[in-house]
Coordinates of C-alpha atoms and ligand atoms in Angstrom, one line a residue:
M202 CA 40.4 -23.5 36.4
S203 CA 38.8 -20.5 38.1
D204 CA 35.7 -18.8 37.1
S205 CA 36.1 -15.2 36.3
Y206 CA 33.9 -12.4 37.4
D207 CA 34.0 -8.6 37.2
V208 CA 33.1 -8.6 40.8
V209 CA 32.9 -11.1 43.8
V210 CA 31.2 -9.6 46.8
I211 CA 32.2 -11.5 50.1
G212 CA 29.0 -11.2 52.5
A213 CA 25.4 -10.9 51.5
G214 CA 24.0 -8.4 54.5
P215 CA 22.4 -5.1 53.9
A216 CA 25.8 -3.9 52.7
G217 CA 27.1 -6.9 50.3
Y218 CA 23.9 -8.0 48.7
P219 CA 23.0 -4.4 47.3
A220 CA 26.5 -3.9 46.1
A221 CA 25.8 -7.2 43.9
I222 CA 22.6 -6.2 42.5
R223 CA 23.8 -2.9 41.5
A224 CA 26.8 -4.5 39.9
G225 CA 24.3 -6.8 38.1
Q226 CA 22.3 -3.5 37.1
N227 CA 25.6 -2.1 35.7
K228 CA 25.7 -5.1 33.5
L229 CA 28.9 -6.6 35.5
K230 CA 29.7 -10.2 35.9
V231 CA 28.9 -10.6 39.7
A232 CA 28.9 -13.2 42.3
C233 CA 28.1 -12.7 45.9
V234 CA 29.2 -15.4 48.6
D235 CA 28.1 -15.6 52.2
E236 CA 28.3 -18.0 54.9
W237 CA 25.6 -17.1 57.2
K238 CA 23.6 -20.3 59.0
N239 CA 20.8 -20.0 60.8
F240 CA 20.4 -22.0 64.4
D241 CA 19.0 -25.0 62.4
G242 CA 21.9 -25.0 60.2
S243 CA 20.2 -23.8 57.0
Y244 CA 22.2 -20.9 54.9
A245 CA 20.4 -17.7 54.3
F246 CA 21.2 -14.5 52.4
G247 CA 20.6 -11.2 54.4
G248 CA 23.4 -11.2 57.0
T249 CA 22.8 -9.7 60.4
C250 CA 20.0 -7.1 59.5
L251 CA 17.7 -9.7 58.0
N252 CA 18.2 -12.8 60.2
A253 CA 19.3 -11.5 63.6
G254 CA 19.0 -7.9 63.6
C255 CA 16.9 -5.1 62.3
I256 CA 13.9 -7.0 60.8
P257 CA 13.5 -9.8 63.5
S258 CA 13.8 -7.1 66.0
K259 CA 11.3 -4.8 64.5
A260 CA 9.0 -7.8 64.1
L261 CA 9.0 -8.5 67.8
L262 CA 9.1 -4.7 68.7
E263 CA 5.9 -4.2 66.7
S264 CA 4.0 -7.4 68.3
S265 CA 5.1 -6.7 71.8
E266 CA 3.9 -3.1 71.5
L267 CA 0.4 -4.4 70.1
Y268 CA 0.1 -6.7 73.1
Q269 CA 0.8 -4.0 75.4
R270 CA -1.3 -1.5 73.9
A271 CA -4.2 -4.2 73.7
K272 CA -3.6 -4.7 77.5
D273 CA -3.3 -1.1 78.5
E274 CA -4.6 1.3 76.2
F275 CA -7.3 0.2 73.9
S276 CA -9.9 0.9 76.9
V277 CA -9.1 4.5 76.6
H278 CA -10.2 4.2 73.0
G279 CA -13.6 2.6 74.1
I280 CA -12.3 -0.8 73.0
K281 CA -13.3 -3.4 75.7
L282 CA -11.5 -6.8 75.3
G283 CA -11.9 -9.9 77.2
G284 CA -8.6 -11.1 78.5
V285 CA -5.8 -10.3 76.3
E286 CA -3.5 -13.4 76.3
L287 CA 0.1 -13.6 75.2
D288 CA 1.1 -16.6 72.4
L289 CA 4.5 -16.0 72.3
A290 CA 5.1 -19.4 70.2
A291 CA 2.7 -17.6 67.4
M292 CA 4.7 -14.2 68.0
Q293 CA 7.8 -15.8 67.3
R294 CA 6.5 -17.9 64.4
R295 CA 5.4 -14.6 62.7
R296 CA 8.9 -13.1 63.1
A297 CA 10.4 -16.2 61.6
S298 CA 8.1 -16.1 58.6
I299 CA 9.1 -12.5 58.0
V300 CA 12.9 -13.2 58.3
K301 CA 12.2 -16.2 55.9
T302 CA 10.2 -14.5 53.4
M303 CA 12.9 -11.4 53.5
T304 CA 15.7 -13.6 53.2
G305 CA 14.1 -15.5 50.3
G306 CA 13.3 -12.6 48.6
I307 CA 17.3 -11.9 48.3
T308 CA 17.6 -15.3 46.2
A309 CA 15.1 -13.8 43.8
L310 CA 16.4 -10.5 43.7
F311 CA 19.9 -12.1 42.5
K312 CA 18.2 -14.0 40.0
A313 CA 16.5 -11.2 38.4
N314 CA 19.8 -9.0 38.7
G315 CA 22.0 -11.7 37.1
V316 CA 23.8 -12.2 40.3
L317 CA 25.3 -15.5 41.3
G318 CA 24.4 -16.2 44.8
I319 CA 26.8 -18.7 46.3
Q320 CA 26.7 -20.2 49.8
G321 CA 29.8 -20.8 51.4
H322 CA 32.7 -19.2 53.0
G323 CA 34.8 -16.6 51.2
R324 CA 38.5 -16.1 51.3
L325 CA 40.7 -13.2 49.6
L326 CA 43.8 -14.4 48.2
P327 CA 46.5 -12.3 46.6
G328 CA 45.7 -11.4 43.1
N329 CA 41.8 -10.6 43.6
K330 CA 41.2 -14.6 43.7
V331 CA 38.5 -15.4 46.1
L332 CA 38.7 -19.0 47.5
V333 CA 35.2 -20.3 47.9
T334 CA 34.7 -23.2 50.3
G335 CA 31.2 -24.8 50.3
A336 CA 29.2 -26.8 52.7
D337 CA 30.7 -29.9 51.6
G338 CA 34.1 -28.3 52.1
A339 CA 35.0 -28.4 48.3
E340 CA 37.1 -25.4 47.3
K341 CA 36.4 -23.3 44.3
P342 CA 38.7 -20.5 43.3
L343 CA 37.1 -17.4 41.6
Q344 CA 39.1 -14.7 39.8
A345 CA 37.7 -11.5 40.2
K346 CA 38.6 -8.0 38.7
H347 CA 37.1 -6.1 41.6
V348 CA 36.6 -7.8 45.2
I349 CA 34.2 -5.8 47.7
L350 CA 34.4 -7.1 51.4
A351 CA 31.3 -6.9 53.3
S352 CA 31.7 -9.3 56.1
G353 CA 29.9 -7.2 58.5
S354 CA 30.1 -7.5 62.4
V355 CA 29.4 -9.6 65.6
P356 CA 28.5 -9.0 69.1
V357 CA 31.1 -8.1 71.4
R358 CA 31.5 -10.6 74.5
L359 CA 32.9 -10.0 77.8
R360 CA 35.5 -12.4 78.9
T361 CA 34.2 -12.4 82.5
V362 CA 30.6 -12.9 81.4
P363 CA 31.0 -16.2 79.6
H364 CA 28.2 -16.9 76.8
D365 CA 26.3 -20.2 77.1
G366 CA 23.7 -19.1 74.4
K367 CA 21.0 -20.2 77.0
H368 CA 21.4 -18.3 80.1
I369 CA 24.0 -15.7 79.2
V370 CA 23.2 -14.7 75.4
D371 CA 23.7 -12.3 72.6
S372 CA 21.1 -10.1 70.9
W373 CA 20.4 -12.8 68.5
N374 CA 19.7 -15.3 71.3
A375 CA 17.5 -12.8 72.8
L376 CA 15.2 -12.6 69.8
E377 CA 14.4 -16.2 69.8
F378 CA 13.5 -16.8 73.2
D379 CA 10.7 -19.6 73.5
A380 CA 9.5 -18.2 77.1
V381 CA 9.3 -14.7 78.8
P382 CA 12.2 -14.5 81.3
A383 CA 10.8 -13.6 84.7
R384 CA 13.9 -11.7 85.3
L385 CA 15.8 -10.2 82.6
G386 CA 19.2 -8.6 82.9
V387 CA 20.8 -6.7 79.8
I388 CA 24.2 -5.4 79.9
G389 CA 24.3 -2.1 78.0
A390 CA 22.0 0.7 77.3
G391 CA 22.7 1.1 73.6
V392 CA 20.4 1.0 70.8
I393 CA 20.2 -2.9 71.0
G394 CA 19.8 -3.1 74.9
L395 CA 17.2 -0.8 74.9
E396 CA 15.2 -2.3 71.9
L397 CA 15.5 -5.8 73.4
G398 CA 14.8 -4.7 76.8
S399 CA 11.6 -3.0 75.6
V400 CA 10.2 -6.3 74.0
W401 CA 10.7 -8.5 77.0
R402 CA 9.6 -5.7 79.3
R403 CA 6.4 -5.5 77.4
L404 CA 5.9 -9.1 77.5
G405 CA 6.0 -9.2 81.2
S406 CA 9.6 -9.6 82.1
E407 CA 11.2 -7.6 84.8
V408 CA 13.8 -6.0 83.1
T409 CA 17.2 -4.6 84.6
I410 CA 19.6 -2.6 82.2
L411 CA 23.1 -2.3 83.4
E412 CA 25.0 0.6 81.8
A413 CA 28.4 1.8 82.8
L414 CA 28.4 5.2 81.6
E415 CA 26.7 8.1 83.6
Q416 CA 24.7 9.3 81.0
L417 CA 21.9 7.8 78.9
L418 CA 22.3 7.8 75.3
P419 CA 25.3 10.1 75.1
I420 CA 25.1 10.1 71.4
V421 CA 21.6 11.5 71.0
D422 CA 20.6 15.0 71.6
Q423 CA 20.5 15.4 75.5
S424 CA 16.9 17.0 75.6
I425 CA 15.7 13.9 73.6
A426 CA 17.8 11.5 76.0
K427 CA 16.2 13.0 78.9
E428 CA 12.8 12.8 77.7
A429 CA 13.6 9.1 76.7
Q430 CA 14.7 8.5 80.2
R431 CA 11.4 9.5 81.6
H432 CA 9.5 7.5 79.5
F433 CA 11.7 4.2 79.9
K434 CA 11.2 4.9 83.7
Q435 CA 7.3 5.0 83.5
Q436 CA 7.3 1.8 81.3
G437 CA 9.2 -0.1 84.1
L438 CA 12.5 -0.5 82.4
N439 CA 15.0 -0.1 85.1
I440 CA 18.0 1.5 83.7
K441 CA 21.0 1.5 86.2
L442 CA 23.4 4.1 85.0
G443 CA 26.9 4.0 86.2
A444 CA 26.9 0.4 86.7
T445 CA 29.7 -1.6 85.6
V446 CA 29.3 -5.5 85.0
S447 CA 32.5 -7.2 86.3
S448 CA 31.3 -10.6 86.0
A449 CA 28.3 -13.1 85.7
A450 CA 28.1 -17.0 86.2
V451 CA 25.2 -19.2 85.5
N452 CA 23.9 -20.4 88.7
G453 CA 21.5 -23.4 88.0
A454 CA 18.8 -22.1 86.0
A455 CA 19.8 -18.5 87.0
V456 CA 22.5 -15.9 86.3
D457 CA 24.4 -14.3 89.2
V458 CA 25.9 -10.9 88.1
V459 CA 28.1 -8.7 89.7
Y460 CA 28.2 -5.0 89.0
T461 CA 30.0 -2.1 90.7
D462 CA 28.6 1.5 90.8
A463 CA 29.6 4.7 93.1
Q464 CA 28.1 2.8 96.0
G465 CA 30.3 -0.3 95.6
E466 CA 29.8 -3.6 94.5
H467 CA 26.3 -5.5 94.3
G468 CA 24.9 -8.8 93.1
L469 CA 22.0 -9.2 90.9
Q470 CA 20.3 -12.6 90.1
V471 CA 18.4 -12.9 86.8
D472 CA 17.0 -15.9 84.7
K473 CA 18.6 -14.4 81.6
L474 CA 21.3 -12.2 80.9
V475 CA 21.7 -10.4 77.3
V476 CA 25.1 -9.0 76.7
A477 CA 24.6 -5.8 74.3
V478 CA 27.8 -4.1 74.7
G479 CA 28.3 -3.4 71.1
R480 CA 29.7 -5.1 68.0
R481 CA 33.0 -5.5 66.5
P482 CA 34.0 -5.8 62.8
F483 CA 34.3 -9.4 61.8
T484 CA 37.0 -10.3 59.3
E485 CA 38.1 -13.8 60.7
G486 CA 38.9 -16.1 57.9
L487 CA 38.5 -13.3 55.4
L488 CA 42.3 -12.5 54.3
A489 CA 44.9 -14.8 53.4
G490 CA 48.4 -13.5 54.0
G491 CA 49.8 -11.1 51.1
T492 CA 46.5 -9.5 50.0
G493 CA 47.5 -5.9 51.1
V494 CA 44.5 -5.3 52.7
E495 CA 45.2 -3.6 56.1
L496 CA 43.1 -3.3 59.3
D497 CA 43.1 -0.4 61.6
Q498 CA 44.1 -0.7 65.3
R499 CA 40.0 -1.8 66.1
G500 CA 40.0 -4.2 63.4
F501 CA 38.1 -2.4 61.2
I502 CA 39.3 -2.8 57.3
Q503 CA 41.1 0.3 56.3
V504 CA 39.4 2.2 53.6
D505 CA 39.3 5.7 52.2
E506 CA 36.3 7.9 51.8
Q507 CA 35.1 6.2 48.5
C508 CA 35.8 2.5 50.4
R509 CA 39.0 1.6 48.8
T510 CA 41.1 -0.6 50.8
N511 CA 45.0 -0.6 50.5
A512 CA 44.9 -3.4 47.9
P513 CA 44.4 -2.4 44.2
N514 CA 40.7 -3.2 43.1
V515 CA 39.6 -4.6 46.5
W516 CA 36.9 -2.4 48.3
A517 CA 35.2 -2.7 51.6
I518 CA 32.0 -1.5 53.0
G519 CA 29.3 -1.7 55.8
D520 CA 30.2 -3.0 59.5
A521 CA 33.6 -4.1 58.5
V522 CA 34.3 -0.5 58.0
R523 CA 34.5 2.8 60.0
G524 CA 31.6 4.7 60.5
P525 CA 28.1 3.9 62.2
M526 CA 27.1 0.3 62.3
L527 CA 24.0 0.8 60.4
A528 CA 22.3 -1.4 57.6
H529 CA 21.5 1.9 55.4
K530 CA 24.9 3.2 55.7
G531 CA 26.3 -0.1 54.5
K532 CA 23.7 -0.3 51.6
E533 CA 24.5 3.3 50.4
E534 CA 28.5 2.4 50.4
G535 CA 27.7 -1.0 48.6
L536 CA 25.8 1.2 45.9
M537 CA 28.6 3.7 45.7
V538 CA 31.2 1.2 45.4
A539 CA 29.3 -0.7 42.5
D540 CA 28.7 2.6 40.7
L541 CA 32.2 3.4 41.1
I542 CA 33.7 0.0 39.8
A543 CA 31.5 0.6 36.7
G544 CA 32.9 3.9 35.9
H545 CA 30.0 6.1 37.0
F546 CA 29.9 9.0 39.4
A547 CA 29.0 8.2 43.0
E548 CA 29.6 9.7 46.4
M549 CA 28.4 9.0 49.9
N550 CA 27.3 11.8 52.2
Y551 CA 28.5 10.5 55.6
K552 CA 27.2 13.9 57.4
V553 CA 23.5 13.0 56.8
I554 CA 23.1 9.4 57.9
P555 CA 19.8 8.9 60.0
S556 CA 19.7 6.7 63.2
V557 CA 16.6 5.4 64.8
I558 CA 16.1 3.8 68.2
Y559 CA 12.6 1.6 67.8
T560 CA 11.5 2.1 71.4
A561 CA 8.3 3.7 72.5
P562 CA 8.4 6.6 71.8
E563 CA 10.7 6.0 68.9
I564 CA 13.7 8.2 68.8
A565 CA 15.3 9.4 65.4
W566 CA 17.8 12.1 64.5
V567 CA 19.9 13.2 61.9
G568 CA 23.0 15.8 61.7
Q569 CA 24.5 17.5 64.6
T570 CA 23.0 17.3 68.4
E571 CA 23.0 20.5 70.2
E572 CA 25.8 19.7 72.0
Q573 CA 27.8 18.9 69.4
V574 CA 26.9 22.5 67.6
K575 CA 27.6 24.2 70.9
T576 CA 31.2 22.8 71.1
S577 CA 31.9 23.5 67.5
G578 CA 31.5 27.2 68.4
R579 CA 29.0 28.0 65.4
P580 CA 26.5 30.5 66.6
Y581 CA 23.0 28.4 66.5
K582 CA 19.4 28.8 67.2
A583 CA 17.1 26.0 68.5
G584 CA 13.2 25.3 68.4
S585 CA 11.0 22.5 69.5
F586 CA 7.6 21.3 69.2
P587 CA 6.1 19.0 71.7
F588 CA 3.7 16.2 70.1
S589 CA 1.3 17.0 72.9
A590 CA 0.3 19.9 70.6
S591 CA 0.0 17.7 67.8
G592 CA -3.7 16.8 67.0
R593 CA -2.8 13.7 64.9
A594 CA -0.4 12.7 68.1
R595 CA -3.5 13.1 70.2
A596 CA -5.8 11.5 68.0
M597 CA -3.6 8.3 67.9
E598 CA -3.2 8.5 71.7
A599 CA 0.5 8.8 71.4
A600 CA 1.0 12.4 72.4
Q601 CA 4.3 12.0 73.7
G602 CA 7.8 13.5 72.8
L603 CA 8.9 16.4 70.9
A604 CA 10.5 17.4 67.5
K605 CA 13.8 19.6 67.8
I606 CA 15.5 21.6 65.0
V607 CA 19.2 22.9 65.5
S608 CA 19.9 25.7 62.8
A609 CA 22.9 28.1 62.1
K610 CA 22.4 31.5 63.2
D611 CA 24.6 33.0 60.3
D612 CA 23.0 31.5 57.4
D613 CA 20.1 29.6 58.7
E614 CA 21.4 26.2 57.6
V615 CA 19.5 23.1 59.2
L616 CA 22.4 21.6 61.2
G617 CA 20.4 18.7 63.1
I618 CA 17.1 17.6 63.4
H619 CA 16.0 15.3 66.4
I620 CA 12.8 13.5 67.3
I621 CA 11.3 11.6 70.2
G622 CA 7.7 10.6 69.5
P623 CA 5.2 8.5 67.4
M624 CA 6.7 7.0 64.3
A625 CA 9.8 9.2 64.6
G626 CA 11.8 6.6 62.5
E627 CA 9.3 7.6 59.6
L628 CA 9.3 11.2 60.3
I629 CA 13.0 11.5 60.1
A630 CA 13.1 11.0 56.3
E631 CA 11.8 14.5 55.5
A632 CA 14.7 15.8 57.8
V633 CA 17.1 13.7 55.8
L634 CA 16.0 14.9 52.5
A635 CA 15.9 18.6 53.9
M636 CA 19.3 18.2 55.1
E637 CA 20.7 16.3 52.0
Y638 CA 19.4 19.3 50.0
S639 CA 21.2 21.8 52.5
A640 CA 17.8 23.2 53.4
S641 CA 17.6 26.4 55.4
T642 CA 15.0 26.4 58.3
E643 CA 13.1 29.0 56.3
D644 CA 12.7 26.3 53.4
I645 CA 11.1 24.1 56.0
Q646 CA 8.7 26.7 57.3
R647 CA 7.9 27.5 53.7
T648 CA 7.1 23.7 53.1
I649 CA 3.3 23.0 53.4
H650 CA 2.5 20.0 55.6
A651 CA -0.6 18.1 55.5
H652 CA -3.2 18.5 58.6
P653 CA -3.5 16.7 60.9
T654 CA -0.3 14.7 60.3
L655 CA 2.6 14.0 62.8
S656 CA 5.0 15.6 60.3
E657 CA 3.5 19.0 61.2
A658 CA 5.7 18.7 64.4
I659 CA 8.8 19.0 62.0
H660 CA 7.1 22.2 60.4
E661 CA 6.2 23.5 63.7
A662 CA 9.7 22.9 65.3
A663 CA 11.3 24.8 62.3
L664 CA 8.8 27.8 63.2
A665 CA 9.9 27.5 66.7
V666 CA 13.5 28.1 65.7
D667 CA 12.5 31.6 64.7
K668 CA 10.1 31.8 67.6
K669 CA 7.0 31.8 65.1
S670 CA 5.4 28.4 66.3
I671 CA 1.8 28.7 65.8
D672 CA 0.6 25.7 67.7
G673 CA 3.5 25.5 70.3
I674 CA 4.9 27.8 72.8
N675 CA 7.9 29.8 71.6
R676 CA 10.6 29.8 74.3
Ligands
LIG905 P1 26.1 -8.2 58.2 O1 24.7 -7.9 58.2 O2 27.0 -8.7 59.5 O3 26.2 -9.3 57.1 C1 27.7 -9.7 56.8 C2 27.7 -11.2 55.9 O4 28.7 -11.6 55.5 C3 26.9 -12.3 56.8 O5 25.8 -12.9 56.6 C4 28.2 -13.3 57.0 O6 27.9 -14.5 57.5 C5 29.0 -13.0 55.9 N1 30.3 -13.3 55.9 C6 31.5 -12.8 56.8 N2 32.2 -13.3 56.7 C7 32.3 -14.0 55.4 C8 33.3 -14.8 54.5 N3 34.6 -14.8 54.7 N4 32.7 -15.6 53.6 C9 31.2 -15.6 53.3 N5 30.6 -14.9 54.1 C10 30.7 -14.1 55.0 N6 20.9 -1.5 61.9 C11 19.9 -0.6 61.4 O7 20.2 0.3 60.4 N7 18.6 -0.2 61.7 C12 18.2 -1.3 62.8 O8 16.7 -1.3 63.1 C13 19.1 -2.1 63.3 N8 18.8 -3.2 64.2 C14 19.3 -4.0 64.6 C15 19.3 -4.9 65.7 C16 20.1 -5.9 66.4 C17 19.5 -6.7 67.2 C18 21.3 -6.0 65.7 C19 22.3 -7.1 66.0 C20 21.7 -4.9 64.8 C21 20.9 -4.1 64.1 N9 21.2 -3.2 63.3 C22 20.3 -2.4 62.8 C23 22.5 -3.2 62.6 C24 22.6 -3.9 61.5 O9 22.2 -5.1 61.4 C25 24.0 -3.7 60.8 O10 24.6 -2.5 60.7 C26 24.0 -4.4 59.3 O11 23.5 -5.7 59.3 C27 25.4 -4.5 58.6 O12 25.3 -5.1 57.6 P2 26.7 -5.7 56.7 O13 26.1 -6.1 55.5 O14 27.8 -4.9 56.8 O15 27.0 -7.0 57.9
LIG906 P1 26.3 0.2 71.7 O1 27.9 0.3 71.7 O2 25.6 1.2 71.4 O3 25.6 -1.1 71.3 O4 26.1 0.1 73.6 C1 26.9 -0.7 74.1 C2 26.7 -0.1 75.5 O5 27.2 -1.0 76.6 C3 27.5 1.2 75.8 O6 26.9 2.2 76.3 C4 28.6 0.8 77.0 O7 28.8 1.8 77.8 C5 28.0 -0.3 77.6 N1 29.1 -1.5 78.4 C6 30.0 -1.9 77.9 N2 30.4 -2.5 78.7 C7 29.9 -2.7 79.9 C8 29.9 -3.2 81.1 N3 30.9 -4.1 81.5 N4 28.8 -3.1 82.0 C9 27.9 -2.1 81.7 N5 27.9 -1.8 80.6 C10 28.8 -1.7 79.6

């Protein structure tokens, strides 16, 4: 006998668990199956984001930044400290306890919203059945009117750089080091590589990041990326662009890395090597034959704009489907699908998804870069404001970076907002809201921003678009 549900969600990451909760709020009978296990073998809801991604990385970024600021910056504020010492074990305990609290919170949220959380492996069978295999190997079929696939993604591994989890590691291992590596190598200067490189650099590692592309952060507005590059260099992050890693091998307690750049082949020895070359959709063991669910050429579950797969009443969301691999993108897709299943109106605005890189300074953006607008051929105007002219940023001893707005010349619509600077990840929310409501530059110019706040940088950047900045220089 199989239990029957209105909705069965496979995966309880930031895409799947909100979908399950919203389905519960919509008074649907819902179960959510998740197989995530931590290194100690314990099950935990929350997927990559809570266990091995967004949350633990931000915990360590915060701790490492405080350590670095206490060491190097507090004296500027007139605060004298004795010797500042790193207690990495305590820092890692804090990280682990935040993760535990957050993942435990999902169990409570499931209960509060009438979701049955099941820990085990879920496999979609034809006819909207989900076969659940529990920890003890026992199998239980669930019958569902609707199935939501939210199986997420896993790190890409390089065949010639064999992962051993100790010396050659992925981003998850690199969040759980129990000692600061003297020499850390990172393959890939993407978001994850830069965040992890920053953590360990601040804690004392000599960090070398090898990036195959000639350009740093090609997805970011290039004036912002150039500013970032300058800061990373000052921080001692050694980023080698145009450097393609061809192989690596463990050599005793170290790793020998071989990479090629315009000058030829080079060797680099490090103590730990993090492979951060991107993530791929994870669908292993997810689909039995004959379900009708199709994958695209890159292995993503194929879906339409509303996350419907090719199979009736089977939906897919999050990192397992096309679009940026971001927790908030998956969450919004999950809410949309759970509302559509309940017969409500729901849609997703893929044009207005913010991105944040939690380096120091932070980088955040929404909409099109100046380069993209230029390529589109639409006449545009742009303005920027440096945080060096922000009183609040000065008071914070964080007067670095800039805010920039790119707008259409014809109707003044805001096309993209780009920030590198203190709390950029928080500041971007205003930009997202403005763009979600199709704001014009004038709308932002006429919006009163509290003084002194970092958000004034967005106000001033909007003024600068029309060469009306008060506190900045209009170019
Ligand atoms: P996942 O979080 O991967 O969850 C999928 C879940 O499904 C997992 O628990 C998995 O075990 C389970 N599962 C898979 N198959 C099955 C099955 N057959 N049966 C049962 N369970 C199954 N994004 C941001 O937006 N902001 C950040 O700051 C950020 N930082 C990151 C830092 C790092 C180091 C990493 C690695 C990622 C980061 N990301 C960040 C990306 C973010 O983690 C992902 O976009 C997000 O987790 C995707 O959510 P998801 O629910 O689609 O998949
Ligand atoms: P992201 O996809 O944003 O996580 O970034 C991953 C980065 O890794 C990309 O910028 C790739 O160019 C880079 N990359 C992939 N393979 C290699 C390699 N073999 N050597 C160096 N960099 C690589």
